[in-house]
């Protein structure tokens, strides 16, 4: 069962890579600037807190950008099952091997999935408002802020706990791949969703995510 869980984690890691490629590409920007520091429209939308910070997706000039964001949102509905799922499968394997801390990490990874879905639901409503030429309510912006940070807080906690599990198991490389991403999430929170900090965080999420398949491969290689 343990080896099956490691295999599932690797399969889901492959799904993360495929979905990331499907959500990539050069976004067709409109004529309104994003919040300073942001270069990625989906991040600028995710961390928007004011009506002015939504202007870049409004108007006829942003029609192609809205189409691009809807494509991202379509694939993103599957993304939490992939990235949180690979952590869940790996922590399940380690929990079955006797690592009690892995069960706690697994619980927070599970929490990410509904939080991500709720965030995506609000993002879809904001895009629909912009398409209809309507101003999104402040209530929706507050809901976005809440769901976004529930998701990222859960990611930070399961990442930190997973790093501890790796460290205690003498998988120090994987721990050092995860923890910078965790720290970057904290910095985004402290800087009140700074565009530059969020962009750096998105880059550090790459080694964060890769730590789980690397760990799965190394555990499988152990006798």
mmCIF file of C-alpha atoms in Angstrom:
data_model
loop_
_atom_site.group_PDB
_atom_site.id
_atom_site.type_symbol
_atom_site.label_atom_id
_atom_site.label_comp_id
_atom_site.label_asym_id
_atom_site.label_seq_id
_atom_site.Cartn_x
_atom_site.Cartn_y
_atom_site.Cartn_z
ATOM 1 C CA UNK A 1 0.000 0.000 0.000
ATOM 2 C CA UNK A 2 2.837 2.386 0.857
ATOM 3 C CA UNK A 3 4.523 1.916 -2.517
ATOM 4 C CA UNK A 4 1.171 2.376 -4.280
ATOM 5 C CA UNK A 5 0.759 5.727 -2.502
ATOM 6 C CA UNK A 6 4.242 6.791 -3.627
ATOM 7 C CA UNK A 7 3.267 5.825 -7.186
ATOM 8 C CA UNK A 8 0.032 7.835 -6.983
ATOM 9 C CA UNK A 9 2.003 10.836 -5.764
ATOM 10 C CA UNK A 10 4.281 10.573 -8.805
ATOM 11 C CA UNK A 11 1.320 10.234 -11.181
ATOM 12 C CA UNK A 12 -0.292 13.337 -9.682
ATOM 13 C CA UNK A 13 3.017 15.198 -9.978
ATOM 14 C CA UNK A 14 2.889 14.480 -13.710
ATOM 15 C CA UNK A 15 -0.668 15.846 -13.754
ATOM 16 C CA UNK A 16 0.623 19.026 -12.062
ATOM 17 C CA UNK A 17 3.157 19.498 -14.846
ATOM 18 C CA UNK A 18 0.592 18.906 -17.611
ATOM 19 C CA UNK A 19 -1.975 21.253 -16.039
ATOM 20 C CA UNK A 20 0.696 23.920 -15.492
ATOM 21 C CA UNK A 21 1.537 23.790 -19.199
ATOM 22 C CA UNK A 22 -2.151 24.027 -20.144
ATOM 23 C CA UNK A 23 -2.535 27.108 -17.934
ATOM 24 C CA UNK A 24 0.619 28.757 -19.259
ATOM 25 C CA UNK A 25 1.243 30.876 -22.311
ATOM 26 C CA UNK A 26 1.583 34.601 -22.872
ATOM 27 C CA UNK A 27 -1.530 36.415 -21.622
ATOM 28 C CA UNK A 28 -3.049 38.995 -23.987
ATOM 29 C CA UNK A 29 -2.983 42.059 -21.766
ATOM 30 C CA UNK A 30 -5.549 44.842 -22.151
ATOM 31 C CA UNK A 31 -4.892 48.569 -21.968
ATOM 32 C CA UNK A 32 -5.182 48.954 -18.168
ATOM 33 C CA UNK A 33 -2.155 48.244 -15.955
ATOM 34 C CA UNK A 34 -2.159 45.668 -13.200
ATOM 35 C CA UNK A 35 -1.296 46.542 -9.613
ATOM 36 C CA UNK A 36 2.410 47.530 -9.465
ATOM 37 C CA UNK A 37 4.730 44.561 -9.139
ATOM 38 C CA UNK A 38 2.451 42.064 -10.848
ATOM 39 C CA UNK A 39 3.381 40.486 -14.175
ATOM 40 C CA UNK A 40 0.955 37.539 -14.072
ATOM 41 C CA UNK A 41 -2.739 38.436 -14.575
ATOM 42 C CA UNK A 42 -4.151 35.470 -12.652
ATOM 43 C CA UNK A 43 -2.028 36.417 -9.627
ATOM 44 C CA UNK A 44 -3.062 40.067 -9.891
ATOM 45 C CA UNK A 45 -6.703 38.953 -9.994
ATOM 46 C CA UNK A 46 -6.284 36.467 -7.142
ATOM 47 C CA UNK A 47 -4.772 39.073 -4.826
ATOM 48 C CA UNK A 48 -7.005 41.995 -5.860
ATOM 49 C CA UNK A 49 -8.434 43.886 -2.868
ATOM 50 C CA UNK A 50 -9.959 47.028 -4.371
ATOM 51 C CA UNK A 51 -12.191 47.903 -7.323
ATOM 52 C CA UNK A 52 -9.300 49.741 -8.990
ATOM 53 C CA UNK A 53 -7.216 46.562 -8.906
ATOM 54 C CA UNK A 54 -9.868 44.864 -11.094
ATOM 55 C CA UNK A 55 -9.746 47.528 -13.832
ATOM 56 C CA UNK A 56 -7.221 45.542 -15.885
ATOM 57 C CA UNK A 57 -9.844 42.864 -16.703
ATOM 58 C CA UNK A 58 -12.602 45.348 -17.572
ATOM 59 C CA UNK A 59 -13.562 46.865 -20.914
ATOM 60 C CA UNK A 60 -13.495 45.752 -24.540
ATOM 61 C CA UNK A 61 -9.685 45.914 -24.718
ATOM 62 C CA UNK A 62 -9.459 43.179 -22.051
ATOM 63 C CA UNK A 63 -11.808 40.736 -23.833
ATOM 64 C CA UNK A 64 -8.941 38.480 -24.958
ATOM 65 C CA UNK A 65 -7.461 38.574 -21.458
ATOM 66 C CA UNK A 66 -10.786 37.491 -19.962
ATOM 67 C CA UNK A 67 -10.907 34.579 -22.428
ATOM 68 C CA UNK A 68 -7.380 33.637 -21.361
ATOM 69 C CA UNK A 69 -8.371 33.798 -17.683
ATOM 70 C CA UNK A 70 -11.433 31.638 -18.304
ATOM 71 C CA UNK A 71 -9.195 29.011 -19.905
ATOM 72 C CA UNK A 72 -6.926 29.097 -16.861
ATOM 73 C CA UNK A 73 -9.940 28.822 -14.584
ATOM 74 C CA UNK A 74 -11.245 25.798 -16.494
ATOM 75 C CA UNK A 75 -8.039 23.844 -15.987
ATOM 76 C CA UNK A 76 -7.524 25.216 -12.497
ATOM 77 C CA UNK A 77 -10.621 23.389 -11.237
ATOM 78 C CA UNK A 78 -8.558 20.182 -11.553
ATOM 79 C CA UNK A 79 -5.299 21.672 -10.260
ATOM 80 C CA UNK A 80 -5.879 21.358 -6.477
ATOM 81 C CA UNK A 81 -6.621 17.653 -6.851
ATOM 82 C CA UNK A 82 -3.234 17.312 -8.543
ATOM 83 C CA UNK A 83 -0.920 19.480 -6.419
ATOM 84 C CA UNK A 84 -2.609 18.847 -3.061
ATOM 85 C CA UNK A 85 -3.290 15.250 -4.063
ATOM 86 C CA UNK A 86 0.377 14.441 -4.621
ATOM 87 C CA UNK A 87 1.133 15.754 -1.120
ATOM 88 C CA UNK A 88 -1.809 13.820 0.347
ATOM 89 C CA UNK A 89 -0.654 10.559 -1.277
ATOM 90 C CA UNK A 90 2.941 11.056 -0.149
ATOM 91 C CA UNK A 91 2.010 11.973 3.420
ATOM 92 C CA UNK A 92 -0.385 9.006 3.533
ATOM 93 C CA UNK A 93 2.485 6.721 2.584
ATOM 94 C CA UNK A 94 4.728 8.219 5.257
ATOM 95 C CA UNK A 95 1.933 8.112 7.820
ATOM 96 C CA UNK A 96 1.476 4.412 7.115
ATOM 97 C CA UNK A 97 5.226 4.012 7.641
ATOM 98 C CA UNK A 98 4.827 5.416 11.155
ATOM 99 C CA UNK A 99 5.515 9.150 10.702
ATOM 100 C CA UNK A 100 2.768 10.619 12.893
ATOM 101 C CA UNK A 101 3.457 14.191 11.811
ATOM 102 C CA UNK A 102 2.612 13.171 8.239
ATOM 103 C CA UNK A 103 -1.044 12.700 9.215
ATOM 104 C CA UNK A 104 -1.266 16.338 10.310
ATOM 105 C CA UNK A 105 0.349 17.510 7.067
ATOM 106 C CA UNK A 106 -2.141 15.344 5.156
ATOM 107 C CA UNK A 107 -5.071 17.023 6.927
ATOM 108 C CA UNK A 108 -3.995 20.521 5.890
ATOM 109 C CA UNK A 109 -3.348 19.347 2.324
ATOM 110 C CA UNK A 110 -6.927 18.045 2.185
ATOM 111 C CA UNK A 111 -8.183 21.461 3.376
ATOM 112 C CA UNK A 112 -6.532 23.114 0.370
ATOM 113 C CA UNK A 113 -8.894 21.456 -2.127
ATOM 114 C CA UNK A 114 -12.221 23.019 -1.007
ATOM 115 C CA UNK A 115 -10.476 26.329 -0.271
ATOM 116 C CA UNK A 116 -9.050 26.460 -3.803
ATOM 117 C CA UNK A 117 -12.439 25.595 -5.303
ATOM 118 C CA UNK A 118 -14.188 28.333 -3.325
ATOM 119 C CA UNK A 119 -11.547 30.834 -4.413
ATOM 120 C CA UNK A 120 -12.010 29.785 -8.042
ATOM 121 C CA UNK A 121 -15.767 30.244 -7.755
ATOM 122 C CA UNK A 122 -15.306 33.874 -6.680
ATOM 123 C CA UNK A 123 -12.720 34.478 -9.423
ATOM 124 C CA UNK A 124 -15.201 33.190 -12.020
ATOM 125 C CA UNK A 125 -17.827 35.605 -10.698
ATOM 126 C CA UNK A 126 -15.393 38.531 -10.929
ATOM 127 C CA UNK A 127 -14.544 37.645 -14.535
ATOM 128 C CA UNK A 128 -18.254 37.326 -15.360
ATOM 129 C CA UNK A 129 -18.923 40.742 -13.796
ATOM 130 C CA UNK A 130 -16.186 42.294 -15.920
ATOM 131 C CA UNK A 131 -17.551 40.598 -19.055
ATOM 132 C CA UNK A 132 -21.023 42.017 -18.339
ATOM 133 C CA UNK A 133 -19.624 45.486 -17.728
ATOM 134 C CA UNK A 134 -20.687 45.392 -14.086
ATOM 135 C CA UNK A 135 -18.780 46.461 -11.007
ATOM 136 C CA UNK A 136 -18.124 43.567 -8.652
ATOM 137 C CA UNK A 137 -19.417 44.039 -5.135
ATOM 138 C CA UNK A 138 -17.082 44.732 -2.246
ATOM 139 C CA UNK A 139 -18.574 41.633 -0.640
ATOM 140 C CA UNK A 140 -17.151 39.518 -3.458
ATOM 141 C CA UNK A 141 -13.756 41.117 -3.028
ATOM 142 C CA UNK A 142 -13.816 40.339 0.696
ATOM 143 C CA UNK A 143 -14.848 36.757 -0.074
ATOM 144 C CA UNK A 144 -11.969 36.469 -2.553
ATOM 145 C CA UNK A 145 -9.496 37.741 0.032
ATOM 146 C CA UNK A 146 -10.769 35.275 2.638
ATOM 147 C CA UNK A 147 -10.807 32.198 0.387
ATOM 148 C CA UNK A 148 -7.443 33.065 -1.149
ATOM 149 C CA UNK A 149 -5.769 33.277 2.230
ATOM 150 C CA UNK A 150 -7.437 30.178 3.619
ATOM 151 C CA UNK A 151 -5.953 28.347 0.633
ATOM 152 C CA UNK A 152 -2.483 29.837 0.920
ATOM 153 C CA UNK A 153 -2.404 29.430 4.711
ATOM 154 C CA UNK A 154 -3.264 25.739 4.328
ATOM 155 C CA UNK A 155 -0.544 25.375 1.678
ATOM 156 C CA UNK A 156 1.973 27.072 3.988
ATOM 157 C CA UNK A 157 1.076 24.822 6.932
ATOM 158 C CA UNK A 158 1.151 21.542 5.024
ATOM 159 C CA UNK A 159 4.388 22.645 3.347
ATOM 160 C CA UNK A 160 6.007 23.489 6.664
ATOM 161 C CA UNK A 161 4.847 20.207 8.220
ATOM 162 C CA UNK A 162 5.925 18.206 5.168
ATOM 163 C CA UNK A 163 9.341 19.829 5.414
ATOM 164 C CA UNK A 164 9.571 18.729 9.040
ATOM 165 C CA UNK A 165 8.629 15.188 8.038
ATOM 166 C CA UNK A 166 11.325 15.201 5.355
ATOM 167 C CA UNK A 167 13.908 16.634 7.732
ATOM 168 C CA UNK A 168 13.181 14.067 10.438
ATOM 169 C CA UNK A 169 13.449 11.316 7.817
ATOM 170 C CA UNK A 170 16.849 12.713 6.779
ATOM 171 C CA UNK A 171 15.477 13.905 3.440
ATOM 172 C CA UNK A 172 17.025 17.326 3.940
ATOM 173 C CA UNK A 173 17.061 18.256 0.245
ATOM 174 C CA UNK A 174 13.281 18.005 -0.023
ATOM 175 C CA UNK A 175 12.829 20.037 3.165
ATOM 176 C CA UNK A 176 15.032 22.788 1.764
ATOM 177 C CA UNK A 177 13.019 22.726 -1.468
ATOM 178 C CA UNK A 178 9.734 23.241 0.411
ATOM 179 C CA UNK A 179 10.570 25.750 3.130
ATOM 180 C CA UNK A 180 11.542 28.771 0.947
ATOM 181 C CA UNK A 181 8.106 28.555 -0.657
ATOM 182 C CA UNK A 182 6.509 28.502 2.792
ATOM 183 C CA UNK A 183 8.510 31.576 3.811
ATOM 184 C CA UNK A 184 7.479 33.376 0.606
ATOM 185 C CA UNK A 185 3.797 32.853 1.454
ATOM 186 C CA UNK A 186 4.390 34.459 4.846
ATOM 187 C CA UNK A 187 6.149 37.397 3.169
ATOM 188 C CA UNK A 188 3.219 37.926 0.780
ATOM 189 C CA UNK A 189 0.902 38.033 3.798
ATOM 190 C CA UNK A 190 3.142 40.440 5.741
ATOM 191 C CA UNK A 191 3.511 42.757 2.721
ATOM 192 C CA UNK A 192 -0.276 42.795 2.187
ATOM 193 C CA UNK A 193 -0.151 40.933 -1.119
ATOM 194 C CA UNK A 194 2.698 42.890 -2.677
ATOM 195 C CA UNK A 195 2.879 42.219 -6.409
ATOM 196 C CA UNK A 196 6.618 41.606 -6.394
ATOM 197 C CA UNK A 197 6.389 39.298 -3.374
ATOM 198 C CA UNK A 198 3.551 37.322 -4.997
ATOM 199 C CA UNK A 199 5.515 36.912 -8.220
ATOM 200 C CA UNK A 200 8.572 35.669 -6.292
ATOM 201 C CA UNK A 201 6.308 33.302 -4.372
ATOM 202 C CA UNK A 202 4.935 31.846 -7.611
ATOM 203 C CA UNK A 203 8.507 31.040 -8.710
ATOM 204 C CA UNK A 204 9.379 29.447 -5.356
ATOM 205 C CA UNK A 205 6.272 27.271 -5.657
ATOM 206 C CA UNK A 206 8.102 25.369 -8.421
ATOM 207 C CA UNK A 207 10.709 23.744 -6.115
ATOM 208 C CA UNK A 208 7.976 23.495 -3.448
ATOM 209 C CA UNK A 209 5.869 21.300 -5.758
ATOM 210 C CA UNK A 210 8.850 19.371 -7.124
ATOM 211 C CA UNK A 211 9.903 18.364 -3.614
ATOM 212 C CA UNK A 212 7.062 15.828 -3.423
ATOM 213 C CA UNK A 213 7.887 13.769 -6.541
ATOM 214 C CA UNK A 214 11.590 13.994 -5.665
ATOM 215 C CA UNK A 215 10.770 12.618 -2.220
ATOM 216 C CA UNK A 216 8.538 9.886 -3.681
ATOM 217 C CA UNK A 217 11.322 8.736 -6.004
ATOM 218 C CA UNK A 218 13.919 8.732 -3.214
ATOM 219 C CA UNK A 219 11.639 6.826 -0.837
ATOM 220 C CA UNK A 220 10.867 4.271 -3.539
ATOM 221 C CA UNK A 221 14.590 3.839 -4.146
ATOM 222 C CA UNK A 222 15.203 3.011 -0.499
ATOM 223 C CA UNK A 223 15.320 -0.639 0.446
#
